[in-house]
XYZ file of C-alpha atoms in Angstrom:
761
model
C -111.974 -24.429 -43.759
C -115.372 -24.280 -45.324
C -116.767 -27.643 -45.990
C -118.467 -28.582 -49.357
C -121.521 -29.358 -47.640
C -121.793 -25.762 -46.084
C -120.935 -24.227 -49.439
C -123.819 -26.218 -51.049
C -126.384 -25.516 -48.433
C -125.509 -21.725 -48.413
C -125.932 -21.801 -52.224
C -129.129 -23.782 -51.844
C -130.805 -21.000 -49.707
C -129.853 -17.896 -51.611
C -132.609 -15.483 -51.927
C -134.184 -16.124 -55.443
C -134.257 -13.418 -57.970
C -137.163 -10.880 -57.495
C -136.728 -10.791 -53.805
C -139.027 -13.671 -52.692
C -138.193 -15.473 -49.380
C -137.699 -19.305 -49.110
C -140.628 -21.095 -47.435
C -140.437 -20.774 -43.608
C -140.686 -24.537 -43.456
C -137.037 -24.392 -44.716
C -134.514 -23.680 -41.808
C -132.440 -20.566 -42.459
C -128.926 -21.454 -43.523
C -126.226 -18.824 -42.812
C -123.536 -18.492 -45.300
C -120.099 -19.975 -43.986
C -117.551 -17.190 -43.776
C -114.561 -18.768 -42.035
C -112.496 -16.720 -39.541
C -109.510 -18.376 -38.161
C -108.831 -18.220 -34.454
C -105.233 -18.990 -33.309
C -104.120 -19.768 -29.686
C -101.387 -21.818 -28.236
C -100.567 -23.498 -31.573
C -104.214 -24.413 -32.280
C -106.177 -23.098 -34.955
C -110.034 -23.153 -35.188
C -112.022 -21.944 -38.079
C -115.240 -20.342 -37.197
C -117.783 -20.257 -40.188
C -120.498 -18.246 -38.350
C -118.711 -15.572 -36.309
C -120.188 -12.860 -38.642
C -123.494 -13.279 -37.057
C -122.224 -11.222 -34.101
C -122.750 -7.940 -35.911
C -126.291 -7.128 -34.635
C -126.120 -3.685 -36.247
C -126.071 -5.603 -39.719
C -129.431 -5.602 -41.684
C -128.251 -9.067 -42.894
C -127.941 -10.368 -39.497
C -131.354 -9.034 -38.257
C -132.999 -10.446 -41.430
C -131.299 -13.789 -40.496
C -132.628 -13.719 -36.951
C -136.012 -12.698 -38.166
C -136.062 -15.611 -40.763
C -135.153 -17.952 -37.748
C -138.153 -16.583 -35.736
C -140.380 -17.251 -38.822
C -139.014 -20.792 -39.155
C -139.539 -21.499 -35.491
C -143.200 -20.079 -35.571
C -143.914 -22.425 -38.503
C -142.321 -25.566 -36.978
C -143.992 -25.120 -33.542
C -147.334 -23.745 -34.965
C -149.058 -26.877 -33.829
C -148.089 -26.193 -30.149
C -149.987 -22.956 -29.931
C -153.122 -24.438 -28.346
C -150.983 -26.063 -25.745
C -149.079 -22.735 -25.170
C -152.458 -21.005 -24.586
C -153.464 -23.739 -22.214
C -150.331 -23.476 -20.119
C -150.470 -19.691 -20.168
C -154.072 -20.094 -18.862
C -153.099 -22.483 -16.096
C -150.475 -20.138 -14.964
C -152.939 -17.202 -15.012
C -155.625 -19.396 -13.281
C -153.085 -20.300 -10.409
C -152.059 -16.561 -9.881
C -153.897 -13.945 -8.018
C -153.257 -11.073 -10.506
C -154.381 -8.264 -8.166
C -151.932 -8.684 -5.334
C -149.552 -6.825 -3.197
C -146.279 -7.411 -1.095
C -145.977 -7.194 2.639
C -145.277 -3.630 3.515
C -141.643 -3.003 4.744
C -140.871 -0.137 6.975
C -138.161 2.540 6.219
C -137.987 5.538 8.295
C -141.566 7.138 8.575
C -143.139 5.086 5.743
C -144.410 1.596 4.904
C -143.328 0.727 1.437
C -145.082 -2.033 -0.775
C -145.931 -2.933 -4.332
C -149.165 -3.713 -5.956
C -150.052 -5.712 -9.068
C -153.239 -5.273 -10.987
C -155.142 -7.657 -13.184
C -154.191 -7.021 -16.755
C -151.059 -4.851 -16.036
C -147.635 -6.035 -16.830
C -145.728 -4.372 -14.097
C -145.800 -3.659 -10.418
C -146.946 -0.309 -8.848
C -144.558 0.949 -6.014
C -146.574 2.539 -3.221
C -146.191 3.782 0.421
C -148.306 4.803 3.389
C -147.431 6.785 6.521
C -146.144 4.765 9.560
C -146.925 5.409 13.112
C -144.650 5.910 16.110
C -146.631 5.180 19.286
C -143.615 4.053 21.376
C -144.774 0.516 21.226
C -141.920 -1.096 19.093
C -143.877 -4.348 18.421
C -146.921 -2.400 17.267
C -145.055 0.162 15.296
C -143.178 -2.233 13.351
C -146.026 -4.741 12.727
C -146.989 -4.023 9.109
C -150.476 -2.719 8.315
C -153.045 -5.093 6.832
C -153.511 -3.838 3.211
C -156.074 -5.480 0.802
C -155.324 -6.442 -2.570
C -157.005 -3.831 -5.024
C -158.197 -1.672 -2.208
C -156.231 1.688 -1.742
C -155.464 2.694 1.734
C -156.094 6.106 3.162
C -153.112 8.276 2.446
C -151.555 5.732 0.123
C -149.247 7.422 -2.352
C -148.040 5.891 -5.646
C -144.288 6.605 -6.109
C -143.560 4.762 -9.283
C -145.987 3.018 -11.663
C -144.152 0.686 -13.726
C -146.891 0.458 -16.326
C -146.764 4.219 -16.897
C -142.820 4.064 -17.156
C -143.059 1.397 -19.642
C -145.784 2.901 -21.743
C -144.581 3.300 -25.444
C -141.440 1.437 -24.608
C -140.205 -2.017 -25.922
C -138.807 -2.899 -22.555
C -138.745 -1.977 -19.044
C -136.537 -2.799 -16.066
C -135.744 -1.207 -12.818
C -131.932 -1.244 -11.838
C -132.466 0.311 -8.461
C -134.823 2.583 -6.398
C -134.023 4.591 -3.264
C -135.870 7.116 -1.072
C -134.225 9.876 0.926
C -134.217 9.534 4.631
C -136.739 12.503 4.959
C -138.942 10.610 2.484
C -139.093 13.624 -0.004
C -136.990 12.301 -2.920
C -136.816 9.193 -4.983
C -133.862 8.071 -7.193
C -134.526 5.308 -9.526
C -132.836 3.744 -12.588
C -134.599 2.566 -15.783
C -133.666 0.432 -18.682
C -135.819 0.494 -21.883
C -133.501 -1.601 -24.143
C -132.781 -4.915 -22.013
C -129.060 -4.260 -22.110
C -128.660 -3.478 -18.482
C -127.476 0.062 -19.025
C -129.878 2.334 -16.832
C -130.683 5.964 -16.810
C -130.595 7.400 -13.367
C -133.331 9.959 -12.479
C -134.782 11.729 -9.604
C -138.214 12.630 -8.540
C -139.693 14.867 -5.761
C -142.409 12.786 -4.030
C -143.974 15.862 -2.510
C -144.949 17.047 -5.963
C -144.472 14.206 -8.398
C -142.157 16.235 -10.392
C -139.002 15.100 -12.036
C -135.883 16.889 -11.167
C -133.448 18.052 -13.815
C -130.773 15.615 -12.685
C -130.408 12.809 -15.079
C -127.467 10.428 -15.501
C -127.298 7.894 -18.346
C -125.337 4.622 -18.652
C -125.226 3.690 -14.984
C -125.187 0.196 -13.615
C -127.395 -1.433 -10.754
C -127.488 0.249 -7.282
C -128.431 3.474 -5.913
C -128.298 5.018 -2.517
C -128.656 8.343 -0.872
C -126.628 9.785 1.962
C -128.158 10.859 5.260
C -128.628 14.402 4.107
C -130.560 13.509 0.837
C -128.422 15.817 -1.167
C -126.073 13.149 -2.764
C -126.866 9.962 -4.657
C -124.128 7.273 -4.993
C -124.091 5.091 -8.160
C -121.898 2.996 -10.131
C -120.832 3.035 -14.078
C -119.756 0.065 -16.137
C -116.899 0.210 -18.522
C -117.265 -0.820 -22.189
C -117.375 -4.574 -21.218
C -120.420 -3.880 -18.785
C -118.125 -4.341 -15.643
C -119.146 -1.836 -13.010
C -115.881 -0.333 -12.240
C -116.441 3.417 -10.966
C -118.414 4.536 -8.090
C -119.392 8.239 -7.973
C -121.290 10.659 -5.899
C -123.635 13.169 -7.466
C -124.803 16.214 -5.535
C -128.425 17.045 -6.499
C -128.617 20.248 -8.671
C -125.106 19.934 -10.094
C -123.986 18.710 -13.547
C -122.849 15.216 -14.089
C -119.385 16.482 -14.869
C -119.072 17.608 -11.453
C -119.737 14.306 -9.822
C -116.977 13.117 -7.497
C -115.187 9.779 -8.318
C -114.995 7.885 -5.050
C -113.352 4.664 -6.510
C -112.177 3.257 -9.620
C -111.236 -0.430 -10.247
C -108.916 -0.948 -13.309
C -108.443 -4.747 -12.895
C -110.630 -6.118 -15.544
C -111.113 -9.289 -13.595
C -112.655 -7.451 -10.576
C -116.230 -6.275 -10.062
C -117.122 -3.307 -7.952
C -120.373 -2.484 -5.897
C -121.499 -0.629 -2.850
C -123.950 -0.547 -0.135
C -124.998 1.015 3.192
C -124.251 -0.263 6.560
C -127.264 -1.290 8.514
C -127.089 1.898 10.531
C -126.517 3.900 7.278
C -123.636 5.664 8.780
C -120.994 4.096 6.377
C -120.816 3.473 2.608
C -119.176 -0.021 1.935
C -117.421 -0.568 -1.312
C -116.849 -4.039 -2.299
C -114.505 -5.274 -5.045
C -113.922 -8.886 -5.918
C -114.596 -11.878 -8.104
C -115.219 -15.560 -7.116
C -111.840 -15.925 -5.460
C -110.765 -12.723 -3.786
C -112.333 -9.590 -2.442
C -111.590 -6.287 -0.899
C -113.774 -3.931 1.223
C -113.307 -0.168 1.884
C -115.608 2.161 3.865
C -116.529 5.846 3.752
C -117.971 7.593 6.914
C -121.038 9.430 5.677
C -121.685 13.019 6.509
C -124.767 13.625 8.853
C -125.130 17.323 7.803
C -125.228 19.238 4.579
C -122.207 21.319 5.420
C -119.948 18.392 6.142
C -117.854 17.382 3.159
C -117.380 13.851 2.019
C -114.347 12.191 3.353
C -112.054 9.659 1.821
C -112.501 5.798 1.530
C -110.376 3.719 4.121
C -109.330 0.136 3.883
C -111.163 -2.462 5.877
C -110.094 -5.882 4.314
C -107.372 -5.692 1.570
C -107.315 -7.958 -1.438
C -103.689 -8.724 -0.457
C -105.001 -11.050 2.280
C -106.410 -13.302 -0.575
C -109.783 -13.419 1.183
C -113.322 -14.082 -0.062
C -115.327 -12.028 2.530
C -118.168 -9.883 3.477
C -118.019 -7.089 5.920
C -121.101 -5.678 8.255
C -120.328 -2.736 10.529
C -121.844 -2.961 13.956
C -121.612 -0.984 17.261
C -120.878 -2.910 20.458
C -120.737 -1.089 23.791
C -120.299 2.230 22.094
C -117.264 0.969 20.003
C -117.303 0.477 16.237
C -116.694 -3.183 15.033
C -116.900 -5.203 11.933
C -118.514 -8.644 11.458
C -116.593 -10.456 8.740
C -117.502 -13.709 7.096
C -114.337 -15.013 5.635
C -112.653 -18.092 4.039
C -109.339 -18.259 5.914
C -108.691 -18.953 9.590
C -106.023 -16.627 10.999
C -106.443 -17.610 14.451
C -103.375 -20.108 14.546
C -101.241 -17.945 12.188
C -97.730 -16.844 13.191
C -94.692 -15.818 11.308
C -94.125 -19.449 10.096
C -97.661 -20.578 9.467
C -100.101 -19.512 6.739
C -103.774 -19.070 7.543
C -105.784 -22.291 7.499
C -108.351 -22.620 4.654
C -111.853 -22.216 5.785
C -113.761 -22.900 2.410
C -117.231 -23.024 4.089
C -116.479 -19.631 5.729
C -116.153 -18.624 9.343
C -117.447 -15.382 11.111
C -115.058 -13.158 13.048
C -115.362 -9.893 14.849
C -112.852 -6.949 14.448
C -112.439 -3.542 16.141
C -112.307 -0.585 13.958
C -108.890 0.173 14.953
C -107.476 -3.177 14.074
C -109.809 -4.466 11.410
C -106.995 -4.405 8.726
C -104.937 -7.019 10.640
C -106.714 -10.290 10.910
C -104.426 -11.431 13.666
C -106.657 -9.337 16.003
C -109.913 -10.854 14.764
C -112.065 -12.839 17.318
C -113.902 -15.868 16.183
C -117.722 -15.643 16.463
C -118.526 -18.834 14.337
C -115.792 -21.503 13.531
C -115.395 -23.101 10.265
C -117.648 -26.212 9.715
C -117.239 -28.842 7.073
C -120.848 -29.403 6.932
C -122.371 -26.017 7.167
C -121.498 -23.117 4.641
C -121.977 -19.527 6.054
C -123.126 -17.583 2.989
C -123.501 -14.047 4.568
C -124.455 -11.981 7.707
C -126.806 -9.122 8.506
C -126.948 -6.940 11.743
C -129.556 -5.062 13.468
C -129.262 -2.862 16.542
C -129.502 -6.005 18.767
C -129.011 -9.247 16.830
C -126.742 -10.795 14.212
C -128.338 -13.061 11.478
C -126.346 -15.481 9.448
C -127.449 -16.975 6.185
C -126.167 -20.609 6.192
C -126.509 -23.660 4.046
C -126.800 -27.009 5.507
C -127.821 -30.474 3.782
C -128.183 -28.421 0.412
C -130.783 -25.837 1.658
C -130.549 -22.349 2.946
C -131.306 -21.646 6.664
C -131.075 -18.620 8.966
C -129.232 -18.682 12.281
C -129.782 -15.839 14.887
C -127.766 -14.668 17.861
C -127.670 -11.615 20.073
C -125.003 -9.035 19.790
C -124.446 -9.010 23.472
C -121.359 -10.913 24.370
C -120.631 -11.465 20.553
C -116.954 -12.761 20.194
C -116.465 -13.359 23.950
C -116.851 -16.306 26.304
C -120.390 -15.182 27.101
C -121.640 -15.445 23.586
C -124.974 -16.840 23.122
C -125.580 -20.100 20.941
C -127.227 -19.373 17.702
C -131.000 -20.332 17.214
C -132.737 -21.342 14.236
C -136.467 -21.151 13.452
C -137.930 -24.517 13.206
C -140.037 -25.882 10.194
C -141.771 -29.217 9.504
C -140.529 -29.903 5.970
C -137.265 -31.457 5.141
C -136.379 -29.724 2.028
C -137.072 -26.035 2.367
C -135.578 -22.493 2.072
C -135.503 -19.950 4.964
C -133.571 -16.762 3.962
C -133.298 -13.318 5.365
C -135.564 -10.931 3.515
C -135.043 -7.927 5.544
C -133.226 -6.620 8.652
C -134.182 -3.009 9.433
C -131.730 -1.735 12.053
C -134.358 -0.472 14.549
C -136.944 -3.211 14.118
C -137.550 -5.936 16.847
C -138.251 -8.317 13.797
C -136.189 -10.078 11.195
C -138.031 -10.563 8.079
C -137.659 -14.037 6.583
C -138.840 -15.575 3.306
C -139.949 -19.272 3.569
C -140.559 -21.516 0.696
C -140.501 -25.337 -0.165
C -140.690 -27.133 -3.581
C -144.492 -27.627 -2.810
C -145.267 -24.747 -0.318
C -146.244 -21.334 -1.577
C -143.901 -18.510 -0.442
C -144.282 -17.174 2.971
C -143.218 -13.867 4.464
C -142.407 -14.272 8.173
C -141.519 -11.814 10.781
C -139.237 -13.448 13.727
C -139.600 -11.682 17.002
C -135.864 -11.890 18.000
C -136.492 -11.243 21.643
C -139.325 -13.997 22.126
C -138.317 -16.469 19.331
C -141.690 -16.210 17.813
C -142.567 -16.447 14.070
C -145.368 -14.222 12.817
C -146.887 -15.195 9.447
C -147.406 -11.901 7.481
C -148.334 -13.401 4.251
C -148.543 -16.528 2.226
C -148.845 -16.351 -1.515
C -152.096 -17.390 -2.594
C -152.303 -20.086 -5.397
C -155.784 -20.548 -6.528
C -156.783 -24.154 -7.461
C -153.519 -25.681 -6.001
C -153.457 -28.404 -3.397
C -149.893 -29.139 -2.005
C -151.038 -32.514 -0.755
C -151.283 -33.723 -4.331
C -147.558 -33.288 -4.830
C -144.593 -35.143 -3.480
C -140.897 -34.086 -3.194
C -138.129 -36.552 -2.470
C -134.333 -36.374 -2.265
C -132.388 -38.895 -4.142
C -128.701 -39.353 -4.582
C -127.173 -40.479 -7.724
C -123.661 -41.850 -7.856
C -121.203 -40.069 -10.100
C -120.402 -43.042 -12.233
C -118.422 -41.346 -14.726
C -115.870 -39.828 -12.217
C -116.043 -41.144 -8.759
C -118.714 -43.379 -7.478
C -118.013 -42.155 -3.897
C -119.404 -38.794 -4.977
C -123.125 -38.655 -4.714
C -125.083 -36.067 -6.660
C -128.117 -34.696 -4.914
C -131.424 -34.721 -6.828
C -134.721 -33.191 -6.083
C -137.567 -35.241 -7.435
C -140.989 -33.640 -7.705
C -144.095 -35.431 -9.005
C -147.865 -35.850 -8.471
C -148.608 -38.170 -5.523
C -150.666 -40.487 -7.508
C -147.820 -40.948 -10.136
C -147.426 -44.798 -10.560
C -143.983 -46.630 -10.541
C -144.547 -48.313 -13.686
C -141.751 -46.913 -15.919
C -144.002 -45.035 -18.182
C -143.895 -41.466 -17.071
C -142.293 -38.353 -18.986
C -139.399 -36.658 -17.194
C -137.728 -33.221 -17.428
C -134.302 -32.836 -15.848
C -133.204 -29.199 -15.015
C -129.686 -28.077 -13.954
C -127.432 -25.110 -13.748
C -124.115 -25.871 -12.002
C -121.914 -22.722 -12.094
C -120.837 -19.598 -10.126
C -121.651 -21.538 -6.809
C -125.356 -20.774 -7.522
C -127.789 -23.188 -5.973
C -130.967 -24.344 -7.152
C -133.029 -23.826 -3.934
C -136.411 -24.904 -2.946
C -139.406 -22.800 -4.334
C -142.828 -23.477 -5.585
C -143.175 -22.671 -9.408
C -146.661 -22.054 -10.443
C -145.652 -22.740 -14.039
C -143.980 -26.072 -13.136
C -147.517 -27.218 -12.145
C -148.337 -27.496 -15.883
C -145.711 -30.026 -16.290
C -146.556 -31.912 -13.039
C -150.190 -31.971 -13.909
C -149.366 -33.804 -17.267
C -147.561 -36.568 -15.407
C -144.031 -35.224 -15.745
C -141.582 -36.374 -13.080
C -139.551 -33.136 -12.626
C -135.902 -33.574 -11.534
C -133.355 -30.914 -10.336
C -129.904 -32.261 -10.558
C -127.766 -30.296 -8.213
C -124.633 -30.875 -10.152
C -121.085 -29.881 -9.176
C -120.351 -26.201 -9.874
C -123.345 -25.132 -7.889
C -123.147 -24.285 -4.168
C -125.572 -26.894 -2.686
C -123.079 -28.869 -0.719
C -120.657 -25.999 0.129
C -117.539 -24.379 -1.294
C -115.978 -27.784 -2.431
C -118.963 -28.685 -4.430
C -118.501 -25.465 -6.472
C -114.609 -25.889 -6.809
C -115.155 -29.429 -8.138
C -117.226 -27.861 -10.996
C -115.234 -24.870 -12.174
C -112.062 -24.167 -14.188
C -110.182 -27.425 -14.945
C -112.953 -29.459 -13.245
C -115.771 -27.984 -15.139
C -116.582 -31.305 -17.053
C -117.740 -32.683 -13.688
C -120.852 -30.483 -14.094
C -121.587 -32.283 -17.449
C -120.874 -35.732 -16.425
C -122.874 -35.275 -13.154
C -125.887 -34.295 -15.246
C -125.544 -37.316 -17.435
C -124.990 -39.486 -14.639
C -128.112 -38.105 -12.801
C -130.205 -38.778 -15.883
C -128.942 -42.303 -16.248
C -129.886 -42.809 -12.522
C -133.323 -41.483 -13.038
C -133.935 -43.455 -16.421
C -133.117 -46.539 -14.376
C -135.293 -45.714 -11.355
C -138.378 -47.411 -12.687
C -140.305 -44.170 -12.250
C -139.882 -42.783 -15.810
C -139.748 -43.926 -19.443
C -136.088 -43.746 -20.557
C -137.223 -42.699 -23.992
C -139.193 -39.779 -22.750
C -136.612 -37.702 -20.818
C -135.936 -33.880 -21.729
C -133.417 -31.590 -20.446
C -133.602 -27.918 -19.688
C -131.208 -25.018 -18.375
C -130.446 -21.456 -18.987
C -127.449 -19.332 -19.241
C -124.524 -21.257 -17.684
C -127.202 -23.860 -17.467
C -127.381 -23.648 -21.250
C -123.645 -24.290 -21.292
C -124.495 -27.393 -19.271
C -127.163 -28.281 -21.893
C -124.786 -28.003 -24.787
C -121.986 -29.957 -23.048
C -124.695 -32.819 -22.006
C -126.041 -32.917 -25.616
C -122.500 -33.450 -26.981
C -121.728 -36.090 -24.314
C -124.943 -38.140 -24.380
C -127.399 -36.860 -26.838
C -129.033 -40.410 -26.827
C -130.440 -39.943 -23.397
C -132.825 -37.070 -24.344
C -135.899 -36.550 -26.424
C -135.733 -32.818 -26.304
C -133.799 -29.945 -24.877
C -134.663 -26.303 -24.106
C -131.494 -24.235 -23.944
C -132.471 -20.698 -22.536
C -129.825 -17.924 -23.249
C -127.241 -20.663 -23.568
C -123.611 -19.920 -23.128
C -122.552 -22.516 -25.811
C -119.699 -20.620 -27.288
C -117.963 -20.235 -24.119
C -114.293 -20.391 -25.435
C -114.674 -17.857 -28.101
C -116.246 -15.370 -25.375
C -113.662 -15.966 -22.726
C -110.733 -15.380 -25.330
C -112.076 -11.896 -25.948
C -111.648 -9.608 -22.942
C -113.391 -6.714 -24.744
C -116.575 -8.755 -24.722
C -119.150 -8.011 -22.057
C -117.947 -9.460 -18.562
C -115.470 -11.827 -20.227
C -112.536 -10.862 -18.216
C -114.422 -11.387 -15.008
C -115.211 -14.960 -16.012
C -111.483 -15.868 -15.833
C -112.145 -16.792 -12.056
C -114.815 -19.280 -13.120
C -113.505 -21.006 -16.300
C -109.737 -20.023 -16.203
C -107.738 -17.834 -18.468
C -107.470 -19.430 -21.781
C -105.511 -16.399 -23.289
C -102.602 -16.988 -20.926
C -102.903 -20.605 -19.959
C -102.548 -23.198 -22.694
C -103.946 -25.938 -20.554
C -107.085 -24.025 -19.783
C -107.281 -23.326 -23.607
C -107.101 -27.051 -24.461
C -109.533 -28.115 -21.598
C -112.208 -25.499 -22.640
C -111.698 -26.370 -26.396
C -112.559 -29.986 -25.370
C -115.975 -28.985 -23.835
C -117.117 -25.825 -25.346
C -120.420 -26.934 -27.002
C -120.183 -25.131 -30.208
C -116.851 -26.582 -31.188
C -117.680 -30.250 -30.136
C -120.975 -30.992 -31.961
C -120.930 -34.497 -33.210
C -122.204 -36.254 -36.291
C -124.752 -38.456 -34.502
C -128.421 -38.261 -33.622
C -129.352 -35.370 -31.353
C -132.694 -34.632 -29.658
C -134.972 -31.737 -30.541
C -133.481 -28.541 -29.505
C -134.860 -25.143 -28.868
C -132.457 -22.286 -28.401
C -134.070 -19.382 -26.731
C -132.242 -16.060 -26.744
C -132.498 -12.121 -26.574
C -131.035 -9.684 -28.901
C -129.977 -7.260 -26.330
C -128.547 -9.678 -23.807
C -125.319 -8.514 -22.550
C -124.382 -11.513 -20.372
C -124.725 -14.310 -23.073
C -124.849 -12.870 -26.593
C -127.360 -13.888 -28.862
C -124.703 -14.670 -31.481
C -123.742 -17.824 -29.280
C -126.994 -19.796 -29.734
C -127.365 -18.456 -33.234
C -124.021 -20.030 -34.387
C -124.719 -23.135 -32.300
C -127.990 -23.763 -34.139
C -126.203 -23.464 -37.365
C -123.393 -25.840 -36.395
C -126.117 -28.354 -34.993
C -128.088 -28.239 -38.120
C -125.346 -28.884 -40.527
C -123.585 -31.684 -38.336
C -126.086 -33.847 -36.492
C -127.578 -36.947 -38.478
C -131.099 -36.894 -36.742
C -134.175 -36.229 -38.631
C -134.779 -32.573 -38.463
C -137.618 -32.249 -41.085
C -140.221 -34.488 -39.251
C -142.400 -32.743 -36.676
C -141.934 -33.242 -33.082
C -145.209 -35.136 -32.803
C -143.889 -37.706 -35.331
C -140.633 -38.336 -33.657
C -138.740 -35.736 -35.430
C -135.942 -33.672 -33.949
C -136.138 -30.153 -35.370
C -133.647 -27.459 -34.185
C -135.024 -24.042 -33.658
C -133.844 -20.676 -32.649
C -136.203 -18.258 -30.865
C -134.913 -14.623 -30.454
C -136.674 -12.134 -28.340
C -135.835 -8.970 -30.384
C -136.588 -6.419 -27.607
C -135.411 -8.350 -24.358
C -132.397 -8.925 -22.242
C -130.914 -11.809 -20.252
C -134.189 -12.429 -18.577
C -136.125 -12.318 -21.817
C -138.964 -10.018 -22.523
C -140.170 -7.848 -19.733
C -143.490 -7.753 -17.988
C -145.190 -10.639 -16.307
C -147.595 -11.832 -18.896
C -144.680 -11.864 -21.392
C -142.736 -13.965 -18.922
C -145.658 -16.328 -18.593
C -145.802 -16.678 -22.449
C -142.089 -17.356 -22.659
C -142.451 -20.199 -20.146
C -145.643 -21.589 -21.629
C -143.568 -21.642 -24.869
C -140.646 -23.584 -23.435
C -142.789 -26.106 -21.675
C -145.115 -26.615 -24.644
C -142.122 -27.509 -26.620
C -140.882 -30.087 -24.207
C -144.299 -31.623 -23.488
C -144.874 -31.985 -27.271
C -141.711 -33.874 -27.678
C -142.363 -36.077 -24.638
C -146.062 -36.848 -25.886
C -147.396 -35.399 -22.796
C -149.670 -32.697 -23.965
C -152.807 -33.835 -22.077
C -153.436 -33.151 -18.581
C -154.057 -36.290 -16.359
């Protein structure tokens, strides 16, 4: 039902006769046009659902007016934004390059040039001398200095010229190095156009395939390209093979997944002899394989089953050849070793690793255990080379890499895994590349205060080789300190301890006066892992104590930590964040009246839920592409990716308990008539993951409901509520690195202004 208040405010903002617009200092008020939603005996009236029609001139005009209002309200922050942008720029080597990675006869790398938004993809010939260590040691390439024989294969700046947006959805080069397939998005909606280029001439081929999803690979012959197609809800569901020089209509359909709750994708085996098709969601998966032809004359065969979804497994599969026989390394979440006709498999929620022969891979009773299940170590995935197996694991919240030889794998002669050793307590060491023929495993190392490093691990000798450390001009890691705190989950169970990462300048005093930003995510088993953020330095250098709350719903403490923050346990994510904030507020390190919150996407849902639970704890909140109208979206299977979300949130269409539970926490429907902090909702018009309409509606509901002073500026203690919409961007905002810096500077300036922390210390 439309309230009298909404009718009145709608009337108050009608465009005056003559077409003049209201002052930008007046927040835009969308007209209330109630639409009833009925499910499981419950009726909800949504006044602002009409804002979802982005093809409407009226909606575009409303979003434009919101941007104008936001610009006016935050105009005084412009000098601070410029200062933060300059700081990010000063801490960044703008003319830089990646460490070359070898594939077949070439070293591939990317360059960035000062003043340019996008990277330039390059390559240079590799040598084959017979010395494997020398042949796989990357060449030393200087930033800004071309190498003899260097070839530019794709210049992102040229591709983006004249376009409002640019993003790559995949890039692959044929094994002979002659052809390149790449996918480009010029709208931000994550629908890509697949194109092919002859790298010998630089000419584009006639082949062009619109509306493809992420991922491209060539077969061994270089005459076929595999790609995926999304359905109307943006779910990748078809996998096709395109033969170069033929029409798209002739492309062969290899696989189609009709279950709207399952996602499809593919990849090549490490030795590139098999195409692996993966289907699944957050609770069950299936893997099929296709033996790839080695010659042009050989036709494509048929997919064969490896691990069926009927087993109810979450798993990953990596083919490997042992003693001349084909096997599969399988990371999976059920233990079949004790199974018989009467006993079901034992849950292994943190995953175990098994080995299966090709002939018996479909029957888990014949799988041999390589790494048993652990309650304290989560196995996230595997990769194989010609000689070794690498496992990505998570222990004590952080990602690590374990390595063991293939010789003796799955037998009594199997060697124990080894782990590269590092001096820091809180760090991330992840596999960044495992070329099949290489004597090295490439690792990515980072910590909260250490710039990212690229390392090559010599698997035979156990030696680490530093190939590159990101240079951060003007940065001294000794000036910063990282600590791990544990906050009791007071709202649910004090026996549960929430890990917090606390980052501050070393000279910060324990006097209870410091501003604080608390960041969180807490969904999809995604972990907030250690990594130095150059932009974050602008907060720390202004005295901010920066806290990452690793709340339930993430994966930091294994599968159980995730399960305790999803579906009918989702509220634990919100209460964990609130409990973490209260713990920090009472620590003596921060001023309880100078705490801000920030999160994006599903972390934006976290922000909305937290503000409804305990708005009094926060001075300001930045919610980036926030999923704040979750129930409405999940109720509509025709919306992008909604059906896939049922495994995360539950299915409120079929299950009245799920509907009731989501209705109790979905932020848009639970805004309260109390004082809220200042709120900045940041979104993108073409985002297909979290539609712009969610924050647009939420802002309207906040403005008409909360009792806080929205008219006073931030600097005077006011709590304005603003919506900032990137009109040409996608889920990640605008494209281009400088635009990304501007976006981050905008977010941080809003928070720092609210916290009274604009000045550097």
